[in-house]
Amino acid sequence: MASADPPSACEGAYLLFHVETLLPDGVRASLYTVALAYCFIGLSAITSRFFKSMEQIMKHSREVVSINPDTNSPVVKQEKVWNYAIADIALLAFGTSFPQISLATIDAIRNMGQLTAGGLGPGTLVGSAAFDMFPIHAVCVVMPKAGSTKKISDLGVWLVELLWSLWAYIWLYIILEVWTPNVITLWEALLTVLQYGLLLLHTYAQDKRWPYVSIPSVRSDRPEDWVPKEDASVEYDNCDEISEMLPVSSDKDIVDIFSMHSYHNSEYRKVPEKDTKASSTINDVVKNMRADTSWLSIWWQQFVDAFMLENPESRKMDSICLRFTRIFWNLLIAPWKLLFAFVPPYHIAHGWIAFISSLISISGIAYGVTKITDQISCVTGVSPYVIAFTALAAGTSWPDLVASKIAAERQVTADSAIANITCSNSVNIYVGIGVPWLIDTVYNFFVYQEPLYIDNASGLSFSLLVFFATSFGCIIVLVLRRIIIGAELGGPRLWAWITSVYLVILWVVFVVFSSLRVSGII
């Protein structure tokens, strides 16, 4: 007598309550889709706090006292703790890619004990790379004001980041299809992670123009007002919108997104010897007193703001429709704001506590996303891989989109907007895929003495080929814009929109061909 087929993993599966299984699949799919969208709204809510804490970390500076050899007087230099290029990769790109990284890591941990890795994490990360490369570039191109242009000032650093980004996907294809087809070994996973360190080292070497390892290129000078004056910065206590977190100078079009992108000539200031100790001591005492007495009230204000449906600016709006839209939105995100009010203020410990707490919150949302995605796949029959590189990739790439959009709109150069895209794509592979695969390969090596088998490796490899081909189409357009228009972003409005539409079409091509391959049509 033939034995019955083993029960499917989807049979009797539900998200929260068993009663869900009594509902029609169409209703369940709709409810799960709404829940997934609400998770993405939660991601946008925590993104604001996350960026504020990151900005606080990046603007941290230290005083370095030296003696002027001509006058023998002390000179106090305000030096940034974080290097410009390294911060873009280690904090900005890593932080904005953390939703995808945490989702892939959670997917790897829950699959431990199985010899085959799931496709949810890799699919999300490759799809996120395509979303970063095409739609986010498309948004950035049209952000500058009509007719204005913004170009990359340090082509050397961008080229290094771009080469490492492209190599990341070549490397992934090699280990999937060439060396050990459909299998990832322990040393392959380890080399993938170690290349993130090489990326940081090479980028730092390029920024410092180390001989033999850096590309010979000239760094363009930036305007003196690249960094806004301190007295022009805004208060953050009651900011709910991401755009309100930025220091604003007298020129509203010039904003330093993270208060750290400046070169040495704008960082240094001379202080007479007799004023140095007194001014610094008094300022330190005042700052410490304010910090000790205000951060508790700021933390309490976070809970108060979570229940506020209108702020004073909203009440002044003439349009009743806009006011009700704002009230509805605040009501919708009120549960998320209340939950994230427990994240400590970013004023504490230079923002590190809020930064880590925000990452933990993002990980919690990512866990919920993985569970909801499982249910959507079960009730619709759509491959989790397809859901991953479409819906999940777009939803988890929201922080990348916000960061690049703000930088493209308000900074005076295109460096951070484009660097965030290329660096995020590198981080997606070296960390987002490397770390989860390293976890699984280490477990399989010590427990089963077996490598890690990749689910749907051929579909993933095909998506890599499509992404690589379309990426060249994107890069060529950026190069042509630099040659013809003189800048990567902005320019004549018509050509900016033509470029934007072209980049969106490239993304559609990637999604369609990858979906057809996973579905077995091609």
Short mmCIF file of N, CA, C and O in Angstrom, two decimals, residues 234-295:
data_model
loop_
_atom_site.label_atom_id
_atom_site.label_comp_id
_atom_site.label_asym_id
_atom_site.label_seq_id
_atom_site.Cartn_x
_atom_site.Cartn_y
_atom_site.Cartn_z
N VAL A 234 18.50 73.14 12.64
CA VAL A 234 17.15 73.09 13.18
C VAL A 234 17.11 72.29 14.45
O VAL A 234 17.99 71.50 14.73
N GLU A 235 16.07 72.49 15.21
CA GLU A 235 15.86 71.68 16.40
C GLU A 235 15.17 70.38 16.01
O GLU A 235 14.31 70.36 15.16
N TYR A 236 15.53 69.31 16.68
CA TYR A 236 15.05 68.00 16.31
C TYR A 236 13.98 67.45 17.26
O TYR A 236 13.48 66.37 17.05
N ASP A 237 13.69 68.17 18.31
CA ASP A 237 12.88 67.57 19.37
C ASP A 237 11.52 67.11 18.89
O ASP A 237 11.02 66.09 19.34
N ASN A 238 10.90 67.84 17.99
CA ASN A 238 9.55 67.50 17.58
C ASN A 238 9.46 67.15 16.10
O ASN A 238 8.43 67.34 15.48
N CYS A 239 10.56 66.66 15.55
CA CYS A 239 10.57 66.35 14.12
C CYS A 239 10.01 64.96 13.89
O CYS A 239 10.47 64.01 14.48
N ASP A 240 9.04 64.86 13.03
CA ASP A 240 8.49 63.57 12.66
C ASP A 240 8.82 63.22 11.22
O ASP A 240 8.75 62.06 10.83
N GLU A 241 9.11 64.22 10.41
CA GLU A 241 9.41 63.96 9.02
C GLU A 241 10.91 63.81 8.86
O GLU A 241 11.71 64.48 9.51
N ILE A 242 11.33 62.92 7.98
CA ILE A 242 12.74 62.69 7.75
C ILE A 242 13.42 63.95 7.26
O ILE A 242 14.53 64.27 7.64
N SER A 243 12.75 64.71 6.43
CA SER A 243 13.36 65.91 5.87
C SER A 243 13.62 66.96 6.93
O SER A 243 14.45 67.84 6.74
N GLU A 244 12.94 66.89 8.07
CA GLU A 244 13.11 67.90 9.11
C GLU A 244 14.33 67.63 9.97
O GLU A 244 14.68 68.43 10.82
N MET A 245 14.99 66.51 9.75
CA MET A 245 16.13 66.18 10.60
C MET A 245 17.40 66.88 10.15
O MET A 245 18.42 66.82 10.81
N LEU A 246 17.37 67.54 8.99
CA LEU A 246 18.58 68.03 8.39
C LEU A 246 18.88 69.46 8.80
O LEU A 246 18.00 70.30 8.84
N PRO A 247 20.14 69.76 9.08
CA PRO A 247 20.53 71.13 9.32
C PRO A 247 20.35 71.94 8.06
O PRO A 247 20.74 71.52 6.99
N VAL A 248 19.78 73.13 8.18
CA VAL A 248 19.48 73.94 7.00
C VAL A 248 20.27 75.24 7.08
O VAL A 248 20.25 75.92 8.11
N SER A 249 20.95 75.57 6.01
CA SER A 249 21.71 76.81 5.97
C SER A 249 20.84 77.93 5.41
O SER A 249 19.68 77.73 5.10
N SER A 250 21.44 79.09 5.25
CA SER A 250 20.68 80.22 4.71
C SER A 250 20.20 79.94 3.30
O SER A 250 19.19 80.44 2.87
N ASP A 251 20.95 79.13 2.55
CA ASP A 251 20.52 78.70 1.23
C ASP A 251 19.81 77.37 1.39
O ASP A 251 20.41 76.37 1.71
N LYS A 252 18.52 77.35 1.19
CA LYS A 252 17.73 76.15 1.47
C LYS A 252 18.10 74.98 0.57
O LYS A 252 17.73 73.85 0.86
N ASP A 253 18.81 75.28 -0.52
CA ASP A 253 19.17 74.18 -1.42
C ASP A 253 20.46 73.50 -0.99
O ASP A 253 20.87 72.51 -1.56
N ILE A 254 21.14 74.04 0.04
CA ILE A 254 22.41 73.47 0.48
C ILE A 254 22.23 72.93 1.89
O ILE A 254 22.14 73.68 2.84
N VAL A 255 22.19 71.63 1.99
CA VAL A 255 21.98 70.97 3.27
C VAL A 255 22.95 69.81 3.38
O VAL A 255 23.15 69.07 2.44
N ASP A 256 23.58 69.68 4.54
CA ASP A 256 24.48 68.55 4.76
C ASP A 256 23.67 67.43 5.37
O ASP A 256 23.28 67.50 6.53
N ILE A 257 23.44 66.37 4.61
CA ILE A 257 22.50 65.33 5.03
C ILE A 257 22.87 64.68 6.35
O ILE A 257 22.05 64.35 7.15
N PHE A 258 24.17 64.48 6.58
CA PHE A 258 24.57 63.83 7.82
C PHE A 258 25.63 64.64 8.57
O PHE A 258 26.30 64.12 9.44
N SER A 259 25.80 65.91 8.24
CA SER A 259 26.69 66.79 8.99
C SER A 259 28.11 66.28 9.07
O SER A 259 28.80 66.55 10.04
N MET A 260 28.56 65.52 8.08
CA MET A 260 29.91 65.00 8.18
C MET A 260 30.66 65.03 6.86
O MET A 260 31.83 64.72 6.81
N HIS A 261 29.99 65.40 5.79
CA HIS A 261 30.64 65.37 4.49
C HIS A 261 31.36 66.69 4.24
O HIS A 261 30.85 67.59 3.58
N SER A 262 32.53 66.81 4.79
CA SER A 262 33.30 68.04 4.62
C SER A 262 34.77 67.70 4.55
O SER A 262 35.22 66.71 5.10
N TYR A 263 35.52 68.55 3.88
CA TYR A 263 36.94 68.35 3.79
C TYR A 263 37.66 69.21 4.81
O TYR A 263 37.09 70.10 5.43
N HIS A 264 38.95 68.97 4.93
CA HIS A 264 39.68 69.56 6.04
C HIS A 264 39.67 71.08 6.03
O HIS A 264 39.67 71.71 7.07
N ASN A 265 39.66 71.68 4.83
CA ASN A 265 39.72 73.13 4.80
C ASN A 265 38.48 73.78 5.39
O ASN A 265 38.50 74.94 5.74
N SER A 266 37.39 73.05 5.52
CA SER A 266 36.19 73.61 6.13
C SER A 266 35.97 73.10 7.55
O SER A 266 35.04 73.49 8.20
N GLU A 267 36.87 72.23 7.98
CA GLU A 267 36.72 71.68 9.31
C GLU A 267 37.55 72.44 10.35
O GLU A 267 37.27 72.37 11.53
N TYR A 268 38.60 73.12 9.89
CA TYR A 268 39.54 73.69 10.83
C TYR A 268 39.17 75.12 11.20
O TYR A 268 38.67 75.87 10.39
N ARG A 269 39.49 75.45 12.42
CA ARG A 269 39.27 76.83 12.86
C ARG A 269 40.41 77.22 13.80
O ARG A 269 40.85 76.41 14.61
N LYS A 270 40.86 78.44 13.71
CA LYS A 270 41.93 78.91 14.57
C LYS A 270 41.32 79.60 15.79
O LYS A 270 40.40 80.40 15.66
N VAL A 271 41.91 79.34 16.96
CA VAL A 271 41.42 79.92 18.20
C VAL A 271 42.60 80.48 18.96
O VAL A 271 43.61 79.78 19.15
N PRO A 272 42.54 81.71 19.40
CA PRO A 272 43.64 82.27 20.19
C PRO A 272 43.85 81.45 21.45
O PRO A 272 42.91 80.90 22.02
N GLU A 273 45.10 81.43 21.91
CA GLU A 273 45.44 80.59 23.06
C GLU A 273 44.67 80.98 24.31
O GLU A 273 44.19 80.14 25.05
N LYS A 274 44.48 82.26 24.51
CA LYS A 274 43.83 82.69 25.74
C LYS A 274 42.35 82.34 25.77
O LYS A 274 41.73 82.29 26.82
N ASP A 275 41.75 82.13 24.58
CA ASP A 275 40.33 81.84 24.53
C ASP A 275 40.05 80.35 24.46
O ASP A 275 38.93 79.91 24.71
N THR A 276 41.04 79.55 24.10
CA THR A 276 40.80 78.14 23.81
C THR A 276 40.28 77.40 25.03
O THR A 276 39.23 76.77 25.01
N LYS A 277 41.03 77.44 26.11
CA LYS A 277 40.65 76.67 27.29
C LYS A 277 39.36 77.17 27.90
O LYS A 277 38.48 76.40 28.27
N ALA A 278 39.23 78.50 27.98
CA ALA A 278 38.04 79.06 28.63
C ALA A 278 36.79 78.72 27.84
O ALA A 278 35.78 78.26 28.40
N SER A 279 36.83 78.97 26.51
CA SER A 279 35.63 78.75 25.72
C SER A 279 35.25 77.29 25.67
O SER A 279 34.08 76.95 25.77
N SER A 280 36.26 76.42 25.51
CA SER A 280 35.94 75.00 25.42
C SER A 280 35.42 74.47 26.74
O SER A 280 34.50 73.65 26.77
N THR A 281 35.99 74.95 27.86
CA THR A 281 35.53 74.48 29.17
C THR A 281 34.10 74.91 29.44
O THR A 281 33.27 74.11 29.87
N ILE A 282 33.81 76.18 29.17
CA ILE A 282 32.46 76.68 29.41
C ILE A 282 31.44 75.97 28.52
O ILE A 282 30.37 75.56 28.98
N ASN A 283 31.81 75.81 27.26
CA ASN A 283 30.90 75.13 26.34
C ASN A 283 30.65 73.70 26.76
O ASN A 283 29.52 73.20 26.69
N ASP A 284 31.70 73.01 27.20
CA ASP A 284 31.53 71.62 27.64
C ASP A 284 30.61 71.53 28.85
O ASP A 284 29.76 70.64 28.92
N VAL A 285 30.79 72.44 29.80
CA VAL A 285 29.95 72.41 31.00
C VAL A 285 28.49 72.67 30.64
O VAL A 285 27.58 71.97 31.10
N VAL A 286 28.26 73.67 29.79
CA VAL A 286 26.89 74.00 29.40
C VAL A 286 26.26 72.83 28.65
O VAL A 286 25.10 72.46 28.89
N LYS A 287 27.01 72.25 27.73
CA LYS A 287 26.47 71.13 26.95
C LYS A 287 26.14 69.96 27.85
O LYS A 287 25.10 69.30 27.69
N ASN A 288 27.03 69.65 28.81
CA ASN A 288 26.78 68.52 29.71
C ASN A 288 25.57 68.77 30.59
O ASN A 288 24.77 67.86 30.84
N MET A 289 25.42 70.02 31.08
CA MET A 289 24.26 70.33 31.92
C MET A 289 22.97 70.19 31.14
O MET A 289 21.98 69.64 31.62
N ARG A 290 22.98 70.69 29.90
CA ARG A 290 21.79 70.59 29.08
C ARG A 290 21.46 69.14 28.75
O ARG A 290 20.30 68.74 28.76
N ALA A 291 22.50 68.35 28.48
CA ALA A 291 22.27 66.95 28.14
C ALA A 291 21.69 66.19 29.32
O ALA A 291 20.78 65.36 29.17
N ASP A 292 22.21 66.48 30.53
CA ASP A 292 21.76 65.76 31.71
C ASP A 292 20.31 66.09 32.05
O ASP A 292 19.59 65.25 32.60
N THR A 293 19.88 67.31 31.77
CA THR A 293 18.55 67.73 32.20
C THR A 293 17.49 67.61 31.12
O THR A 293 16.31 67.69 31.41
N SER A 294 17.90 67.45 29.86
CA SER A 294 16.92 67.54 28.79
C SER A 294 16.57 66.21 28.14
O SER A 294 15.48 66.07 27.58
N TRP A 295 17.47 65.22 28.17
CA TRP A 295 17.18 64.03 27.39
C TRP A 295 16.00 63.24 27.95
O TRP A 295 15.27 62.60 27.19
#
